[in-house]
Short mmCIF file of C-alpha atoms in Angstrom, two decimals:
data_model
loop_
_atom_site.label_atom_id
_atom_site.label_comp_id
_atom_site.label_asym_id
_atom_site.label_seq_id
_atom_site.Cartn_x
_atom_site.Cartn_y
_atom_site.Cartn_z
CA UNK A 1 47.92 135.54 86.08
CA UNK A 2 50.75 137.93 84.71
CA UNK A 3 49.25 138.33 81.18
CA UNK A 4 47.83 134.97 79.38
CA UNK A 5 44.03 135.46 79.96
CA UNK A 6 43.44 138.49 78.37
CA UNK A 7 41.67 137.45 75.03
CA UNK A 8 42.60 139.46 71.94
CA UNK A 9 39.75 141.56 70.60
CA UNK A 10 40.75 141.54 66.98
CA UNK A 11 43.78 140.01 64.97
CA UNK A 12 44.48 141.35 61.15
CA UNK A 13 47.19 139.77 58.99
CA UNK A 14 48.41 141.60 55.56
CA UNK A 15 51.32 141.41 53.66
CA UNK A 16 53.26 139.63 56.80
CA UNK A 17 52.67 142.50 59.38
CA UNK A 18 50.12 142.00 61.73
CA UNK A 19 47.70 144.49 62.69
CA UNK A 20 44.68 144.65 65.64
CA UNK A 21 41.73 146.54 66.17
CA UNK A 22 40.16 146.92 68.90
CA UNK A 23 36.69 145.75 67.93
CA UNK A 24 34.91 143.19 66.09
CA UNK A 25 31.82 141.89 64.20
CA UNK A 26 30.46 138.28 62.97
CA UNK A 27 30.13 139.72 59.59
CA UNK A 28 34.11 140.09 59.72
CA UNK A 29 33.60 143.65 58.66
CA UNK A 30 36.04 145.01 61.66
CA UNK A 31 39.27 146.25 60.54
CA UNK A 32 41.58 149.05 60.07
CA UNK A 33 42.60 150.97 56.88
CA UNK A 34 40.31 148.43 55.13
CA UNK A 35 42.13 145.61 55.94
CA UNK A 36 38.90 142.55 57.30
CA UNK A 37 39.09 139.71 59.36
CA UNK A 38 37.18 136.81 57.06
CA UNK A 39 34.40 135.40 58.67
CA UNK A 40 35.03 131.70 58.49
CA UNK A 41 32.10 129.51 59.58
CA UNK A 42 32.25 127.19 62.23
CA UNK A 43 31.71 123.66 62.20
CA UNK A 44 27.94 122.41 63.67
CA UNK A 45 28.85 118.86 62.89
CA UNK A 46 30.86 116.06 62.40
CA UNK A 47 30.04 114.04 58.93
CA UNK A 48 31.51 110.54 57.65
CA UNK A 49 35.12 110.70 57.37
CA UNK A 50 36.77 111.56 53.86
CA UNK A 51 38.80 109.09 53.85
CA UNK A 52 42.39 110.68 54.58
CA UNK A 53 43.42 113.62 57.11
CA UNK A 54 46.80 115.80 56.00
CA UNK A 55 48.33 117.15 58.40
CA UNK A 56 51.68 119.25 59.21
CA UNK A 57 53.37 119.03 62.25
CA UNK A 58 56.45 118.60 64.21
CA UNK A 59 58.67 115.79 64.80
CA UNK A 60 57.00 113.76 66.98
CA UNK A 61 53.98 114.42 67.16
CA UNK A 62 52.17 112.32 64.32
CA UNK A 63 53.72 108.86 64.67
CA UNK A 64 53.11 105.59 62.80
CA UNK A 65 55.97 103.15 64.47
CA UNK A 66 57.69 104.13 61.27
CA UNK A 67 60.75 106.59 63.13
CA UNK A 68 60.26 104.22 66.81
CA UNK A 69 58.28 100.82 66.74
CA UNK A 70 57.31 102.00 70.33
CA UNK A 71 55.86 105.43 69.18
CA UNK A 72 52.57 104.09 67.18
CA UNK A 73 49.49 106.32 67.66
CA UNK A 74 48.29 106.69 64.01
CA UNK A 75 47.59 103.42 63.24
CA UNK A 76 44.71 102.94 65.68
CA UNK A 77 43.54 106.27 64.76
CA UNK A 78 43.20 105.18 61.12
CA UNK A 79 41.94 101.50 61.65
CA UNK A 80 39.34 103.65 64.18
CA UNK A 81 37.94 106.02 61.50
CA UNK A 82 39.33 105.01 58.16
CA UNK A 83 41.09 108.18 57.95
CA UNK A 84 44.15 107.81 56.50
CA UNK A 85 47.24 110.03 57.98
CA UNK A 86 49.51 111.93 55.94
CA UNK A 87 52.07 113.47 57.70
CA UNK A 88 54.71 116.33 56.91
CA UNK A 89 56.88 117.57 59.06
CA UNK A 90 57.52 121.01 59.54
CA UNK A 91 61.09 122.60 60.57
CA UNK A 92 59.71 125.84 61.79
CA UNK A 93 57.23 127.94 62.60
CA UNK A 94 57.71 129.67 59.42
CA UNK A 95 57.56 126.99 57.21
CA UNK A 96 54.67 125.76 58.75
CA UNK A 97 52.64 129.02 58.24
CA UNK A 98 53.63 129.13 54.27
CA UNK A 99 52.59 125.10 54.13
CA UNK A 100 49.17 125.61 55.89
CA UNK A 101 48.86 128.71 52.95
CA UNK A 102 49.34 126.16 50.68
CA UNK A 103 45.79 124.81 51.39
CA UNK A 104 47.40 120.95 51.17
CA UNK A 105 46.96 120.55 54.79
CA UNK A 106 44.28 119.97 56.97
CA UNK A 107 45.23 120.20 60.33
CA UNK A 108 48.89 121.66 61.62
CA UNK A 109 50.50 121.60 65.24
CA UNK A 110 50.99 125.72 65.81
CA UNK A 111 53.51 127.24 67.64
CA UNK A 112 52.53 130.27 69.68
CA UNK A 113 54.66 132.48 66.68
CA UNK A 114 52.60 130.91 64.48
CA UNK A 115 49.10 130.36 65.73
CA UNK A 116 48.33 134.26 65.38
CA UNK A 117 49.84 134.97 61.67
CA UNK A 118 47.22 131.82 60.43
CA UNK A 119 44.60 133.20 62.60
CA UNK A 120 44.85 136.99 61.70
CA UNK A 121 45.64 135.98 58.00
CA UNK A 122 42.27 133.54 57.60
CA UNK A 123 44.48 130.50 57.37
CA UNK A 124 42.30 128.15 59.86
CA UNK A 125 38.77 128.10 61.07
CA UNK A 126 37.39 128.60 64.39
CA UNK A 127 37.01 125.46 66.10
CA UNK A 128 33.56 124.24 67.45
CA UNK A 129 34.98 122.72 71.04
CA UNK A 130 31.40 121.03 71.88
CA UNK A 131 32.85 118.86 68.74
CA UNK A 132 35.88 117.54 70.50
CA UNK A 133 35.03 115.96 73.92
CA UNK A 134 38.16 115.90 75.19
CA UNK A 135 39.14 119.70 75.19
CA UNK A 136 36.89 119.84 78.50
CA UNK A 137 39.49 117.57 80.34
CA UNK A 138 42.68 120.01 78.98
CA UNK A 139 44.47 122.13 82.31
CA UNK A 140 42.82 125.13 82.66
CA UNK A 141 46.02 127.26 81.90
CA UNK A 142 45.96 126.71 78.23
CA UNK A 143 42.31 127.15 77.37
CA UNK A 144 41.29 130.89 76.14
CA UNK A 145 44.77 131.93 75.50
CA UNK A 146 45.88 135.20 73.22
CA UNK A 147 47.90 132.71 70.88
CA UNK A 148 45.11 130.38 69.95
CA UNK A 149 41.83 132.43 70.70
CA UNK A 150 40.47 135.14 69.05
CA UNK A 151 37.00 137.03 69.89
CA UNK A 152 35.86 134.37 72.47
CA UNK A 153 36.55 131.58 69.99
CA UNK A 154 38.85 128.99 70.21
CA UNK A 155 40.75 128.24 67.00
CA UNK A 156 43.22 125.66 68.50
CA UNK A 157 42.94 122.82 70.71
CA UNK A 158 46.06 122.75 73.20
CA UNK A 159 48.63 119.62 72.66
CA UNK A 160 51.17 120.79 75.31
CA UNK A 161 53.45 123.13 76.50
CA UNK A 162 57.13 123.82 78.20
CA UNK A 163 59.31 126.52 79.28
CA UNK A 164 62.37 127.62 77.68
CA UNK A 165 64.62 126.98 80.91
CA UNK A 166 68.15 128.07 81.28
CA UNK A 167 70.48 124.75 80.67
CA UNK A 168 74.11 124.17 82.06
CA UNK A 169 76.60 121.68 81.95
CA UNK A 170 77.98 120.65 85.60
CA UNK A 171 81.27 120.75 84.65
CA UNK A 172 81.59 124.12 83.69
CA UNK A 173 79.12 125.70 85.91
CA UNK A 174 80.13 124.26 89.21
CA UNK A 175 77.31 126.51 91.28
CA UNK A 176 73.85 126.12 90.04
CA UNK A 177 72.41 129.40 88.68
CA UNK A 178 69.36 131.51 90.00
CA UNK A 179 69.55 134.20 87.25
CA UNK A 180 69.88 134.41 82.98
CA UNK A 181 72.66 137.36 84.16
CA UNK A 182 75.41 135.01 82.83
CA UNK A 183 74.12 134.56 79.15
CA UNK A 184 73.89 138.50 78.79
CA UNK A 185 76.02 140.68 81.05
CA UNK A 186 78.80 141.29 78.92
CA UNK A 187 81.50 140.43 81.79
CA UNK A 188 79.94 137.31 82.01
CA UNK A 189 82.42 134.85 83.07
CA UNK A 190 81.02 132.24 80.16
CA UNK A 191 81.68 134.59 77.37
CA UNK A 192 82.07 133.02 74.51
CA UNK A 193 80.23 129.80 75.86
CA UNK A 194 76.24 131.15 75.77
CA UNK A 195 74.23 129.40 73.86
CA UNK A 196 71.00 131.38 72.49
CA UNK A 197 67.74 130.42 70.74
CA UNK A 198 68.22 131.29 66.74
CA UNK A 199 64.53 132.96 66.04
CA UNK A 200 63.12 136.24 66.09
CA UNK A 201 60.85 135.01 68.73
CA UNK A 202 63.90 135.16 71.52
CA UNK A 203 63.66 138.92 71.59
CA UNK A 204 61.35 137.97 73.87
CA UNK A 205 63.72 136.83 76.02
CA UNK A 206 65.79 139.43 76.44
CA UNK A 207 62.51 141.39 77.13
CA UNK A 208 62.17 139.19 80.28
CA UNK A 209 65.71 140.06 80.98
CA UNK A 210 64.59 143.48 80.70
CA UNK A 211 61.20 143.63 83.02
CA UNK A 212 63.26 142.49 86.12
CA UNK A 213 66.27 144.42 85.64
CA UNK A 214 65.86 147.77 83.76
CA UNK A 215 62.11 148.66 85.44
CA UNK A 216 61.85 151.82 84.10
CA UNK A 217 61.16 150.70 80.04
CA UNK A 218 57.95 150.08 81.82
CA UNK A 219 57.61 146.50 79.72
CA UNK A 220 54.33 144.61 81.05
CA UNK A 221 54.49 141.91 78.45
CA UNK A 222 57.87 140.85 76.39
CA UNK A 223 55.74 140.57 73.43
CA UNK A 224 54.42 143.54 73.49
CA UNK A 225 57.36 146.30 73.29
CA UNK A 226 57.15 149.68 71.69
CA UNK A 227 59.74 151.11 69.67
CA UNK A 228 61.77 152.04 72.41
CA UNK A 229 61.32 148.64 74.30
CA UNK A 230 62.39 146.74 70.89
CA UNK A 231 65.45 149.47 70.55
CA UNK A 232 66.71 148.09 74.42
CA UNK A 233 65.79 144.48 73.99
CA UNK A 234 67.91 144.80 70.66
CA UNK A 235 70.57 146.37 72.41
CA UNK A 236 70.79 143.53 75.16
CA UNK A 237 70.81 140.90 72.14
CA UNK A 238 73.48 142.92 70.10
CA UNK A 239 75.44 142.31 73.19
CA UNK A 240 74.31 139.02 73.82
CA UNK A 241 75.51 138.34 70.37
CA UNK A 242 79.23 139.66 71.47
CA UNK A 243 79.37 136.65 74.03
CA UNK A 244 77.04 134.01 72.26
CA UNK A 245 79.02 131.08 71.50
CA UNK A 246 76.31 129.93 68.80
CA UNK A 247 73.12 129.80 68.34
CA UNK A 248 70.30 126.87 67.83
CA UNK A 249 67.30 125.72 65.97
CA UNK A 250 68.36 122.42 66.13
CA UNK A 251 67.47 120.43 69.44
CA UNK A 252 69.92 117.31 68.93
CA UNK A 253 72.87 120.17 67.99
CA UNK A 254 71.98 121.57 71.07
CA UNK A 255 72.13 118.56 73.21
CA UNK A 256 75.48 118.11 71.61
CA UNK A 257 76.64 121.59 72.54
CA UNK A 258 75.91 121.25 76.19
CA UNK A 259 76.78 117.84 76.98
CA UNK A 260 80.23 118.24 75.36
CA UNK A 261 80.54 121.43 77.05
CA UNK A 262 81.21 123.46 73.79
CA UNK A 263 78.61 125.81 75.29
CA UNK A 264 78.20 126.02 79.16
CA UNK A 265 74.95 127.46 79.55
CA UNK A 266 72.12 129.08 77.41
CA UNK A 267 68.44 128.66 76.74
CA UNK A 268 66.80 125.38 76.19
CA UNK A 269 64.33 122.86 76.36
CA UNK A 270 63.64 120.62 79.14
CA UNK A 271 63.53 117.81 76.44
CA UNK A 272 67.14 119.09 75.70
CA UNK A 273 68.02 118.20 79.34
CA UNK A 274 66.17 114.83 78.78
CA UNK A 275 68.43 113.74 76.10
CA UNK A 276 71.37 115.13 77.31
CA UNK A 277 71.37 113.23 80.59
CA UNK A 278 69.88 110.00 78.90
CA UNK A 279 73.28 110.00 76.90
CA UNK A 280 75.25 110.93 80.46
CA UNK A 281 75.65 114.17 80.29
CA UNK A 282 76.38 116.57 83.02
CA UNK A 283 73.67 118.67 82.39
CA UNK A 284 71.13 120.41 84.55
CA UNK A 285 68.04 122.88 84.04
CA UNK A 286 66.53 125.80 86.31
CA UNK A 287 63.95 128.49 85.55
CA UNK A 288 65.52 131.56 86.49
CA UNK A 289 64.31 134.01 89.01
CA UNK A 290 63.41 136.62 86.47
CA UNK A 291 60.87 134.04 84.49
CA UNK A 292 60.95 132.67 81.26
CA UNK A 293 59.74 132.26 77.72
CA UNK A 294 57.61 129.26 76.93
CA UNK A 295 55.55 127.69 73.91
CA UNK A 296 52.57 125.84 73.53
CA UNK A 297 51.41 124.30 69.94
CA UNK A 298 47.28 123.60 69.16
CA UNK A 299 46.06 121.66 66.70
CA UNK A 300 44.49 124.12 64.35
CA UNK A 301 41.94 123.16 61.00
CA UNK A 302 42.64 124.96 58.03
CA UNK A 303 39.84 127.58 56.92
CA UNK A 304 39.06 125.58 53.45
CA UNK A 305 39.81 121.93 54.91
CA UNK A 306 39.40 119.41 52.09
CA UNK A 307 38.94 117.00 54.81
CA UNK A 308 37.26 118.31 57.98
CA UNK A 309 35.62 115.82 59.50
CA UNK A 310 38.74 113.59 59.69
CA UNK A 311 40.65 116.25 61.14
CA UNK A 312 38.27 116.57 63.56
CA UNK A 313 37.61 113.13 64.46
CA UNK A 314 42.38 113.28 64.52
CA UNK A 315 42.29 116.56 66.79
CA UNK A 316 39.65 114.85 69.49
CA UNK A 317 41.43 111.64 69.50
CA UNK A 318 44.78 112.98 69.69
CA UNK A 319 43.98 115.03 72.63
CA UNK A 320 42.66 112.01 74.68
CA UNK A 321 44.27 111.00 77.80
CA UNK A 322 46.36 108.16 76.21
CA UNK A 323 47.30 109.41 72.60
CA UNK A 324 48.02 113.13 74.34
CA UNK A 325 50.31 111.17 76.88
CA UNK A 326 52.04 109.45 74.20
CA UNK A 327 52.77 112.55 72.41
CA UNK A 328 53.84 114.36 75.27
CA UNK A 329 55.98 112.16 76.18
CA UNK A 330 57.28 111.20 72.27
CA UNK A 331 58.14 115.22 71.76
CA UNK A 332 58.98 116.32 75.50
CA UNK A 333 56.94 118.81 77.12
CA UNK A 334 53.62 118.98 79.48
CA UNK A 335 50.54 117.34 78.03
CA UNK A 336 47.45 119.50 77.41
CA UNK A 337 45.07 117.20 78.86
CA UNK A 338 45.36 116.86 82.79
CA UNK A 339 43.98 113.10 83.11
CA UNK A 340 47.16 112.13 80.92
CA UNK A 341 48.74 112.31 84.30
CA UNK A 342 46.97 109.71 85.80
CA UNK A 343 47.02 105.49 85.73
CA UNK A 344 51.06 104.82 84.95
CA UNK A 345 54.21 105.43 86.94
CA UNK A 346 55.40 107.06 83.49
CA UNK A 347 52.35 109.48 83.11
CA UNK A 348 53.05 110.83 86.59
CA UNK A 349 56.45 110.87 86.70
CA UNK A 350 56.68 112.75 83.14
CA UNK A 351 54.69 115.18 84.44
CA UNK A 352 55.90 115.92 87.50
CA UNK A 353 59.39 116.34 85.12
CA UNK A 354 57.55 118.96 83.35
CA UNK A 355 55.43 120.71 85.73
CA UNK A 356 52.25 119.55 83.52
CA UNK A 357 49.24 120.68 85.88
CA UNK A 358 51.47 122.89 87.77
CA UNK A 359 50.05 126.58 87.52
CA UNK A 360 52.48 128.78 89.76
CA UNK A 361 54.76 127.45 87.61
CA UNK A 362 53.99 128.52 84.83
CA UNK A 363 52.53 131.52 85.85
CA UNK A 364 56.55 132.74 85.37
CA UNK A 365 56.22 131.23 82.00
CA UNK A 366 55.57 133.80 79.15
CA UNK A 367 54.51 131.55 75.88
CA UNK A 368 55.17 132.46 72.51
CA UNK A 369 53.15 134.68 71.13
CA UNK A 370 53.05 136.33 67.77
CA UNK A 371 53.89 140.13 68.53
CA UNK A 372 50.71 142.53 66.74
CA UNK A 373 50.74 146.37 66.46
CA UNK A 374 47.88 146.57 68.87
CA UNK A 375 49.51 146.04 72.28
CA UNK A 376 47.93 143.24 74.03
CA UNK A 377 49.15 144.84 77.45
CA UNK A 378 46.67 147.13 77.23
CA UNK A 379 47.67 150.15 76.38
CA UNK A 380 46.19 152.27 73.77
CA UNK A 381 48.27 155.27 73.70
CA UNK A 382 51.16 153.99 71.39
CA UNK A 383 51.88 150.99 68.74
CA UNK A 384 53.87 148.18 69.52
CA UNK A 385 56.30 146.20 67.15
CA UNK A 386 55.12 143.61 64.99
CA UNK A 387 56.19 140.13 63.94
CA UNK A 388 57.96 141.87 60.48
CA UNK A 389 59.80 144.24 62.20
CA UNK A 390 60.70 141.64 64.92
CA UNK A 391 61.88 139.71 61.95
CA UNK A 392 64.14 142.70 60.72
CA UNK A 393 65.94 143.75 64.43
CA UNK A 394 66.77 140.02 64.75
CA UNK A 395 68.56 140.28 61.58
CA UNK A 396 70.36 143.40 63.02
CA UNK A 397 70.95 141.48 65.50
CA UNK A 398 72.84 138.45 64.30
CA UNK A 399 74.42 140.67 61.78
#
């Protein structure tokens, strides 16, 4: 493994800026310039359902038949445990961090820029696992990660994952890539046709860039960069920016782009590839030799949950086999849970599409994970960058 296993030994949110210490304590006395870590209590138990579950999540992944007669999971789920669902969707990782701080929702589908801000900032509870039966069946590559565990515990329970894969339309690239040098060299011969990911988070990207071609910054994780790593990866972008057609945040804009060819190449989804080829578009996908970016979400319980014992009873059944199939293959990515790529010619074909229980794949993935001041590379001689000041290059960036 290049980086994912190491568990983070302390996580402190304040004021948006994220800061880490390198010990801890149960009495969530550890921190740094008096800043604590609460010590939320874990559930022991699961009680009678309250009734309702609210949860926030993205498209797709909390569906009633409402937005696809074919995509139903929720209504079982409620006729199951009386629970009812109420759903909002979130937009962004952002949005879905100020909703869960809200304290209307229960349970929210976290991004790996997310997972650590609710974490670090007290936002959700630790999650007893022995209490959902089905995390013991998830792949072994998303259990104990530094986006969703904190101190040995667990605080999300995986849904699924993908790599942010370079896309390109046939037409325009005629010889399948091997490399991302094409979406930042600035004598790129698709200037003015790259297509980039709109979010601080794809500084990481160019900090992949950098760890295969500029060595010496001596980068050992792109979300963990100095001052001086942020100052080059910012760089790259700024010139990035100089041959960036647009950028996205929108999938179905960015299906548009490359099927129509507006942009030729960029970074994408595999999902994005999906769609674009459903609707006949020349449009392929390849994870370049110098590795990737990548996300996973978890299904994460806020601290103060209103209703906790239907959002546990929603978190174990989602991540069953069937449901976590459904979801998987609703949104677009790998499932979490392995055995959802058994029984159906569907189930193993989608994951074969999406390299669901394939390690050495993903071992050139690097998921999203919320950049902290304590750098989770391991050194302790100098700070790294945090999410705010992530936040503020990318607006330097884009200009």
């Amino acid at each position: 493994m290049k980086n994912r296993k190491a568990l983070l030994p302390l996580a402190v949110l304040a004021a948006g800026v994220l800061t880490l210490s390198a010990c801890g304590s149960d009495s969530g006395d550890a921190g740094t310039g008096g800043i604590t870590v609460p010590d939320i209590p874990m559930a022991t138990e699961i009680g009678e359902g309250e009734g309702e579950v609210n949860i926030v999540a993205w498209a797709g992944f909390v569906e009633d038949g409402t937005t696809n007669p074919d995509a139903d999971w929720v209504t079982a789920f409620e006729e199951e445990t009386g629970c009812m669902v109420n759903r909002k969707v979130g937009a962004t990782s952002d949005e879905m961090v100020q909703l869960m701080r809200t304290g209307e929702y229960d349970v929210v589908s976290a991004s790996g820029d997310a997972s650590l801000r609710l974490i670090a900032g007290g936002d959700v509870q630790p999650l007893n696992t022995d209490l959902v039966p089905n995390f013991g069946n998830l792949v072994e590559g998303l259990k104990g990660q530094v986006y969703d565990t904190l101190n040995g515990k667990s605080y999300g329970v995986p849904i699924g994952r993908g790599a942010n894969v370079l896309m390109y339309n046939t037409e325009k690239v005629t010889e399948a890539p091997d490399s991302w040098a094409p979406t930042w060299e600035a004598d790129s011969e698709f200037a003015g046709q790259v297509m980039a990911y709109d979010s601080p988070i794809f500084i990481a990207d160019a900090a992949v860039y950098l760890m295969a071609t500029e060595p010496d910054l001596g980068i050992e994780n792109p979300y963990a960069l100095d001052e001086e790593q942020l100052a080059a990866a910012v760089e790259l972008l700024k010139k990035q920016n100089e041959i960036a057609g647009e950028y996205w945040n929108d999938a179905l804009k960015a299906v548009s782009s490359i099927s129509t060819g507006t942009a030729s190449m960029g970074t994408g989804w595999q999902v994005i590839v999906n769609l674009a080829q459903g609707d006949g578009g020349p449009v392929e996908a390849v994870l370049p030799q110098e590795g990737a970016t990548g996300w996973s979400d978890t299904w994460m319980v806020h601290a103060e949950a209103k209703n906790q014992n239907c959002a546990y009873q929603w978190i174990d059944y989602a991540s069953a086999p069937d449901v976590n199939a459904s979801i998987s293959q609703n949104f677009g990515m790998a499932p979490a849970n392995e055995l959802a790529c058994e029984g159906s010619e569907a189930n193993i074909a989608h994951c074969e599409t999406f390299h669901a229980t394939d390690e050495e794949y993903y071992e050139n993935v690097w998921m999203w994970t919320t950049p902290v001041e304590q750098c989770i590379d391991g050194r302790t001689d100098v700070t790294c960058t945090n999410y705010q000041q992530w936040t503020e290059a990318w607006t330097a960036v884009k200009g």
